[in-house]
XYZ file of C-alpha atoms in Angstrom:
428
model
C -18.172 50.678 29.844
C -14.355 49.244 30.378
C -12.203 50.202 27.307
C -9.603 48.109 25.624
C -6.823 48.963 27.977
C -8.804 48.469 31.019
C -8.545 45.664 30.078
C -5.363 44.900 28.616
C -3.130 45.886 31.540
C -4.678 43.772 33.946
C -4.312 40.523 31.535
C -0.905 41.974 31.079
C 0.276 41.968 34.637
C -1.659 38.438 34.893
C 0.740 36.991 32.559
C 3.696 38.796 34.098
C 2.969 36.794 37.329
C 2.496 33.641 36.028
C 5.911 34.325 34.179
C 7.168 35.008 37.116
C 5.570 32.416 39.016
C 7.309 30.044 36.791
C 10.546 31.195 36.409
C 10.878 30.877 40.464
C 9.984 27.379 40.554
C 12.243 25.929 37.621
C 12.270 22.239 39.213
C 8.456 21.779 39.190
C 7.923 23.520 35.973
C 10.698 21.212 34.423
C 8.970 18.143 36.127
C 5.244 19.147 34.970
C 6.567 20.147 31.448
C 8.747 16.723 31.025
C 6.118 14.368 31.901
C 3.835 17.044 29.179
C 6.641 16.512 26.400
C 7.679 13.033 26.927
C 4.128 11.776 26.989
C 3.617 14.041 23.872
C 6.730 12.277 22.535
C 5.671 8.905 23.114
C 2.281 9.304 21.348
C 3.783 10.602 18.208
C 6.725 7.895 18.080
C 4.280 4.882 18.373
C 1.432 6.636 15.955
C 4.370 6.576 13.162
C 6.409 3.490 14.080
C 2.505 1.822 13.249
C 2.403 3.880 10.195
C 5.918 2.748 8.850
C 4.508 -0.976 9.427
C 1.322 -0.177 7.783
C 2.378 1.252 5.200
C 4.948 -1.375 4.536
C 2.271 -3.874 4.719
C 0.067 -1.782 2.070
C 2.312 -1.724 0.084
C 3.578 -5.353 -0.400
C -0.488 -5.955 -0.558
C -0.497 -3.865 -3.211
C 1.734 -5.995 -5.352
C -0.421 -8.871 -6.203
C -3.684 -9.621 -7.784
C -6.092 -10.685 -4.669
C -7.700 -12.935 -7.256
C -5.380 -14.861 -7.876
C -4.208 -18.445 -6.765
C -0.814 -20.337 -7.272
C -0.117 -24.093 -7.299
C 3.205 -25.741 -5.897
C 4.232 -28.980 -6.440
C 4.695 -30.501 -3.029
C 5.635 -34.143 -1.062
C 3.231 -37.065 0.114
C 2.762 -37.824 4.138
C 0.448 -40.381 3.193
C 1.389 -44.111 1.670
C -1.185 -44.896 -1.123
C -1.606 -47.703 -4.423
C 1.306 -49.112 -3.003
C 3.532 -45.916 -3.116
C 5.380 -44.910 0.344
C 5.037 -41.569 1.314
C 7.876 -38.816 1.174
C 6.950 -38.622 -3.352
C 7.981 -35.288 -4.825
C 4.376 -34.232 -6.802
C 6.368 -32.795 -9.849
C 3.560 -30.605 -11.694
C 3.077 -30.554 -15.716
C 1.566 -29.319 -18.514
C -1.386 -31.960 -17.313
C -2.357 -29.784 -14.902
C -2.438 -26.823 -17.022
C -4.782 -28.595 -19.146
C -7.140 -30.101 -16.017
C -7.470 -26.567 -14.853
C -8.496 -24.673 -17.346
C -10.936 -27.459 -18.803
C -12.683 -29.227 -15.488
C -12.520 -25.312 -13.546
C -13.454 -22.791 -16.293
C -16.043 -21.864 -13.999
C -14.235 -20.547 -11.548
C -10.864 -20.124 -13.559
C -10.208 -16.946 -15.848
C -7.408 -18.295 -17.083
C -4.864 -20.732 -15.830
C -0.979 -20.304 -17.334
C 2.282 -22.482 -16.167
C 5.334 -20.483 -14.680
C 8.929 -22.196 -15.198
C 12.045 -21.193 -13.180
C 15.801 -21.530 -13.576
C 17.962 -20.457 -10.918
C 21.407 -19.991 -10.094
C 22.347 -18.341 -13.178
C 25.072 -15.642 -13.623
C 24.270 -12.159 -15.963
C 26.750 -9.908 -17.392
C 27.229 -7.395 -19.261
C 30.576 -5.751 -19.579
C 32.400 -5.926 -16.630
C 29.222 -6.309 -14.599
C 28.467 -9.732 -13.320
C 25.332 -10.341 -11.343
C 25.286 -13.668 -9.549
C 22.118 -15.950 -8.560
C 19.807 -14.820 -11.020
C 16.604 -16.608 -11.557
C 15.077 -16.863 -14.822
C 11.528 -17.502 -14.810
C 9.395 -18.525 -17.899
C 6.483 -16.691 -18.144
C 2.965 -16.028 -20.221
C 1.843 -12.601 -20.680
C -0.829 -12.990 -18.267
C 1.915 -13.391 -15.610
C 1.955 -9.538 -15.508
C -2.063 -9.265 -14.779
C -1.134 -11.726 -12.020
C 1.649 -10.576 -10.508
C 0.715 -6.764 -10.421
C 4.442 -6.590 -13.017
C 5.074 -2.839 -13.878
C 6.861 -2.074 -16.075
C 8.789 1.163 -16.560
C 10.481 1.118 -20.181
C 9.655 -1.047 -22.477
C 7.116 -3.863 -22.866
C 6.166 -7.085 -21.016
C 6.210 -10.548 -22.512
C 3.952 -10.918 -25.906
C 2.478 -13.515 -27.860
C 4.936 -13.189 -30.630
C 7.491 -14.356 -28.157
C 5.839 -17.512 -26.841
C 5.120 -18.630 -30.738
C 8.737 -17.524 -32.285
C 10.598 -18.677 -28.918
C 12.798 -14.870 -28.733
C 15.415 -14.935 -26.888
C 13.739 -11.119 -24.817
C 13.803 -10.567 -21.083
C 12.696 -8.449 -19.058
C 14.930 -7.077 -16.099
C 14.425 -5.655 -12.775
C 15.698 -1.885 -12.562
C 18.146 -2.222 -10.276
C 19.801 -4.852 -12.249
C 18.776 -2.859 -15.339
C 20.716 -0.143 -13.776
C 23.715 -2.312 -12.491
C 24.365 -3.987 -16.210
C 23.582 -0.647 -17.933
C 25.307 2.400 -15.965
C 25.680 5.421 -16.712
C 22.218 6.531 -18.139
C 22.281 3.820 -20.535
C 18.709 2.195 -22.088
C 18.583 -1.165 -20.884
C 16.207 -1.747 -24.058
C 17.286 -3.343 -26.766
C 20.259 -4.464 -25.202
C 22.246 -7.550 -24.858
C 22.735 -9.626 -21.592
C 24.683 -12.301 -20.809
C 22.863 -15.252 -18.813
C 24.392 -18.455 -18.258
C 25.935 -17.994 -21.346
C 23.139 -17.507 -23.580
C 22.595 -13.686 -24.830
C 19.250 -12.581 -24.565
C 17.788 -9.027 -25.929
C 16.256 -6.628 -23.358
C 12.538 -6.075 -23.880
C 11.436 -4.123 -20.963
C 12.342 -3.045 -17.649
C 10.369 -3.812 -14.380
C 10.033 -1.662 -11.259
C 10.741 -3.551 -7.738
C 10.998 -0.828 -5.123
C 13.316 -3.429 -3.256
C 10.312 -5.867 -2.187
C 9.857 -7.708 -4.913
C 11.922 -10.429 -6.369
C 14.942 -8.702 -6.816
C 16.503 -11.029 -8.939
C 13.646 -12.773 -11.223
C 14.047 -11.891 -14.506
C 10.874 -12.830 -17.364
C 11.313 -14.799 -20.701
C 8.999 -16.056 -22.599
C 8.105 -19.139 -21.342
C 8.408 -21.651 -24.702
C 12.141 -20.010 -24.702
C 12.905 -21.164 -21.084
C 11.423 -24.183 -21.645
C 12.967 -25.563 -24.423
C 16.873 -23.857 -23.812
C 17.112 -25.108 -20.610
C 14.923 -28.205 -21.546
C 12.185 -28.164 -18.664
C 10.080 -30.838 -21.314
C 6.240 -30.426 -20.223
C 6.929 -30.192 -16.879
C 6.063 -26.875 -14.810
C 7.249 -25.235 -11.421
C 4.098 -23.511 -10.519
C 0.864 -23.152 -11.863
C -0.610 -19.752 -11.809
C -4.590 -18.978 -11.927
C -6.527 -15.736 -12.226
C -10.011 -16.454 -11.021
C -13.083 -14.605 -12.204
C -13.786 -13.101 -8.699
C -12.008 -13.484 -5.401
C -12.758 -15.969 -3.472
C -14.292 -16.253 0.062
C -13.334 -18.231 3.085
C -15.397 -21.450 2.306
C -15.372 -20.853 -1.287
C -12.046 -20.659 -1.312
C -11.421 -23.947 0.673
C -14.567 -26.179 -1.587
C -12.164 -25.142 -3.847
C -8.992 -26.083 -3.169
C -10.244 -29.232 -1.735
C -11.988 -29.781 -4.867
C -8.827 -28.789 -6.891
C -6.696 -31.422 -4.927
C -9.189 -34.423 -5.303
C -8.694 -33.363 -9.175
C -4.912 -33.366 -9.327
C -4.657 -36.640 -7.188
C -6.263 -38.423 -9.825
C -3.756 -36.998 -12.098
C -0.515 -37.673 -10.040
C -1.484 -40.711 -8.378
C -1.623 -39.474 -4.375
C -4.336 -39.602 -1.745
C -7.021 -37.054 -1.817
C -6.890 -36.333 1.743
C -2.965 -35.923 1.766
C -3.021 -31.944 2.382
C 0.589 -31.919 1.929
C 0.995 -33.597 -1.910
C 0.131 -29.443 -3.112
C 1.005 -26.582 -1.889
C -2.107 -23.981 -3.249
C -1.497 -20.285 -1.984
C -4.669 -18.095 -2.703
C -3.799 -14.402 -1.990
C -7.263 -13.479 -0.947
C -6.401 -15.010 2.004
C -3.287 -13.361 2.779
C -4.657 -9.744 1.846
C -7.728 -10.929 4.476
C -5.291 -12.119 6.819
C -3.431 -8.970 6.473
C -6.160 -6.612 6.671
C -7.261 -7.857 9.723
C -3.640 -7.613 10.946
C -3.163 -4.452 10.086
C -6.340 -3.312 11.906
C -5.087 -5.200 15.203
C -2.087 -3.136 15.308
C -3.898 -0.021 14.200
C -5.661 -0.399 17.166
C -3.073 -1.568 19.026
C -0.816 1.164 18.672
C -3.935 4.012 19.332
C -4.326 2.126 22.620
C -0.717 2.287 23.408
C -0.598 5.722 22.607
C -3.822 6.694 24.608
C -2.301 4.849 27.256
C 1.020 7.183 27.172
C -1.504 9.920 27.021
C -3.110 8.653 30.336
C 0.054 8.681 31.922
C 1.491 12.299 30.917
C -2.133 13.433 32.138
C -1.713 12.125 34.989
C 1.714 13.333 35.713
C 0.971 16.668 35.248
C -1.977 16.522 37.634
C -0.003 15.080 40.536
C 2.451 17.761 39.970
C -0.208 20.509 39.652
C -1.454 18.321 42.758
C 1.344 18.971 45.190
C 2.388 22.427 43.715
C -1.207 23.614 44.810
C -0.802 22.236 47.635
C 2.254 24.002 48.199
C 0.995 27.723 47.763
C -2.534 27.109 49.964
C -1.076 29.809 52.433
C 0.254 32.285 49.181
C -3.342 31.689 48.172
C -5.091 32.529 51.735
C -2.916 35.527 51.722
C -4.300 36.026 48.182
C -7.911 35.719 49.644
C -6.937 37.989 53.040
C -5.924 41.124 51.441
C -8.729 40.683 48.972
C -7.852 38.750 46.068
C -10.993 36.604 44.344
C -11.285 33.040 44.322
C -11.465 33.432 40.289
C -8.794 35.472 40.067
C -6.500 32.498 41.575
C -7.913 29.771 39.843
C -7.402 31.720 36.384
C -4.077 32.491 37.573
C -3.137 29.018 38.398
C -4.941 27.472 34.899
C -2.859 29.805 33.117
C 0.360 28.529 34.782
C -0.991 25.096 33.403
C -1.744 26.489 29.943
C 1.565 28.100 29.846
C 3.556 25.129 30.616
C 1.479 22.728 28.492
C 1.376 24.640 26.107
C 5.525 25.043 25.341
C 6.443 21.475 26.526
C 3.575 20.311 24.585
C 4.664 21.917 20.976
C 8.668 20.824 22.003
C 7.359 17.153 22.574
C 5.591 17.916 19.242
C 8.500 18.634 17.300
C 11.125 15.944 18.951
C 7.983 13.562 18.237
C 8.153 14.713 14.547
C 11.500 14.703 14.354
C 12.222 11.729 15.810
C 9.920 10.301 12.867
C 11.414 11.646 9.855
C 14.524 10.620 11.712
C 13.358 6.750 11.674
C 12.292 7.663 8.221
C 15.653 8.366 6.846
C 17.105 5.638 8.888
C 15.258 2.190 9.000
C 12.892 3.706 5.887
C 16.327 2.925 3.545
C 17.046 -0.254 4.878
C 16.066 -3.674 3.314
C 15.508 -7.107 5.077
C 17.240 -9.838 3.093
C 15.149 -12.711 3.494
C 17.307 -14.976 1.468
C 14.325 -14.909 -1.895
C 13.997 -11.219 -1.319
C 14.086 -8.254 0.139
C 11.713 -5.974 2.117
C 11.622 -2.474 3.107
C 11.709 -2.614 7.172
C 9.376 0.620 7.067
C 7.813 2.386 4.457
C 7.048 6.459 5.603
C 7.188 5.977 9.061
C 5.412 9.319 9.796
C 2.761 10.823 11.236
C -0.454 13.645 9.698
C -0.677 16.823 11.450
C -4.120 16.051 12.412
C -3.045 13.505 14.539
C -0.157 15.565 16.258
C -2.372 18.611 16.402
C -5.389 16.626 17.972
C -2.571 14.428 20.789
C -1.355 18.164 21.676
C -5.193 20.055 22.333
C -5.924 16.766 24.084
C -3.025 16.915 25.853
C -3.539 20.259 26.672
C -6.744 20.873 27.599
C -5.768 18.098 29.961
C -2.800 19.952 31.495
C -5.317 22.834 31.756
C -7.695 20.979 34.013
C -5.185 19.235 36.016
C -4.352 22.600 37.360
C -7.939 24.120 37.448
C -9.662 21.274 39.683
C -6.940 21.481 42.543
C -6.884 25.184 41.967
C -11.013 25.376 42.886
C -10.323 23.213 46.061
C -8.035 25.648 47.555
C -9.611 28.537 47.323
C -12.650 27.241 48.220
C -10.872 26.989 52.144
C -11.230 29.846 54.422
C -8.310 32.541 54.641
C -7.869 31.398 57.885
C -7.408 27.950 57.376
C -5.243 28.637 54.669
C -3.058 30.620 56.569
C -2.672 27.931 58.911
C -1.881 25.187 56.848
């Protein structure tokens, strides 16, 4: 029976060779081991550029209420009862009413939002400029998915007593009150009025950075809005579907027509947003370039493989007569092919763990780069990516697949050769 170092000495000259073997062929084991680590590379870039999207997607999803719907005032295209066309639909306290009456079926509750923009806050020697104050109920923060991080939201109390309370993003929060300070209970300037600080709101920079909530009797009768609204804002009792949720809005605008005097059919007199449809929308978006980005990165996979096969391929090729001198003096055919599939293994193995890491890198580096950076969309602004990064099951599995690729890309050309007589290999 063969002992331990019977067989460790002849695994340990094995490796010696293939050391050997590649340390006097530098240029094709930098070729084979680039198109290994690049590939490797690519995969892991695209897997957590997708992520970053993703995740930025997920997360503005995740700051509304899917059952929700919201109501815009819009302009006519059609003529009708005598009126041209081009009418600004100015929405009121009518509508309110009509919703939460003729659609309590579908309707949880229906509240109006008011908005005031343009304003300037300050505090000190702080002045924050195109602030938007928007009148609010407290359902507004069921709706709207507000959180709140010191503090309270909106109440009751301050619709009936009309307080002069606001609540303030934190990073204005933090801009009018430095220094560690408690924005509650405060005092802020706005437009010249002083209003008390109720509660704080968290944004994470893709929200409406500068919306700040009142009570909505208090916006309504400082800056003296009357009964009209700006939006109307409706939590429904479940989400709706496709078709459900177009019976209803078509049913919806037949209703307001009558109130507002415009054609039924005019599709432009209201602007309705329902954000089931957007989180559908999304979903399926995000799915697409899930899949999209797997493919791409399968794709890069295909091509690394098949790099490091043509370069196994011709460096085969190129030791046929070391191999039929191999096979003449006695060598076995297994012997060569494990030889040869260790060179592979070897090689794959380093560049494949170095693409790993640069992949990785590369990542956290996007991470700390385009992760901190906001798109300023003019109403808002938005994270460009959100944790651009990728699990180590996914790196792991890309390398093993990568590798046991490598592997065989040397072990198939490897069987060819010696399968040729000594003789013929000697002559080729």
């Amino acid at each position: 029976m063969r002992s331990w170092k019977d067989i460790q000495w002849p695994m340990a000259d094995t490796m010696g060779e293939v050391l050997h073997n590649i340390g006097m062929n530098k240029l094709r084991t930098a070729a084979t081991g680039f198109a290994m680590a690049s590939g490797l590379f690519l995969v892991i870039v695209l897997q957590g550029a997708g992520n970053g999207v993703i995740h930025t997607f997920e997360r503005n999803a995740g700051d509304f209420s899917f059952n929700a719907i919201h109501v815009f005032g819009g302009s006519t295209t059609m003529p009708y009862h005598g009126m041209k066309e081009g009418r600004h639909i100015q929405l009121d306290e009518r509508d309110v009413d009509m919703a939460r009456r003729h659609f309590s079926a579908q309707v949880e509750s229906a509240v109006p939002v008011l908005e005031h923009s343009g304003l300037v806050a300050s505090r000190g020697d702080c002045h924050l400029s195109n602030v938007k104050v928007s009148g609010v109920w407290p359902q507004f923060a069921q709706i709207e998915a507000v959180r709140i991080v010191e503090g309270r939201f909106i109440n009751p109390i301050d619709l009936e007593q009309h307080r002069k309370v606001i609540v303030l993003p934190d990073k204005q929060a933090d801009m009018l009150f430095p220094q560690g300070e408690h924005a509650v209970g405060g005092i802020v300037d706005i437009g010249g009025i002083p209003w008390r600080v109720c509660g704080v709101s968290k944004t994470n920079g893709d929200q409406w950075d500068t919306e700040f909530y009142a009570p909505y009797s208090t916006v309504s009768a400082i800056y003296g809005k009357g009964n009209r609204i700006d939006r109307l804002s409706m939590v429904m009792r479940r989400v709706l579907n496709g078709n459900e949720s177009q019976a209803f809005r078509d049913e919806y605008t037949r209703a307001t027509s009558q109130i507002h005097d415009f054609s039924p059919q005019d599709l432009s007199a209201l602007w309705i947003w329902n954000q089931a449809e957007d989180s559908r929308a999304m979903n399926q978006a995000m799915g697409i370039l899930h899949t999209a980005f797997w493919v791409l990165g399968l794709l890069t996979m295909v091509s690394g493989v098949v790099g490091v096969s043509n370069i196994m391929l011709i460096s085969v090729k190129e030791r046929t007569r070391e191999f039929g001198i191999r096979r003449a003096i006695g060598a076995r055919p297994w012997s060569i092919v494990r030889m040869v599939m260790l060179e592979s293994l070897v090689i794959t193995l380093a560049f494949g763990y170095a693409g790993m890491v640069l992949g990785v890198v590369f990542c956290q580096y996007m991470d700390s780069v385009a992760g901190n950076q906001t798109l300023d969309v003019g109403v808002m602004q938005a994270k460009m990516f959100i944790d651009p990064t990728v699990d180590l099951s996914t790196c792991l599995t890309a390398t093993l697949i990568m590798v046991v690729c490598g592997t065989l890309a040397g072990f198939f050309p490897a069987r060819k050769a010696v399968r040729m007589k000594p003789v013929d290999a000697l002559r080729s």
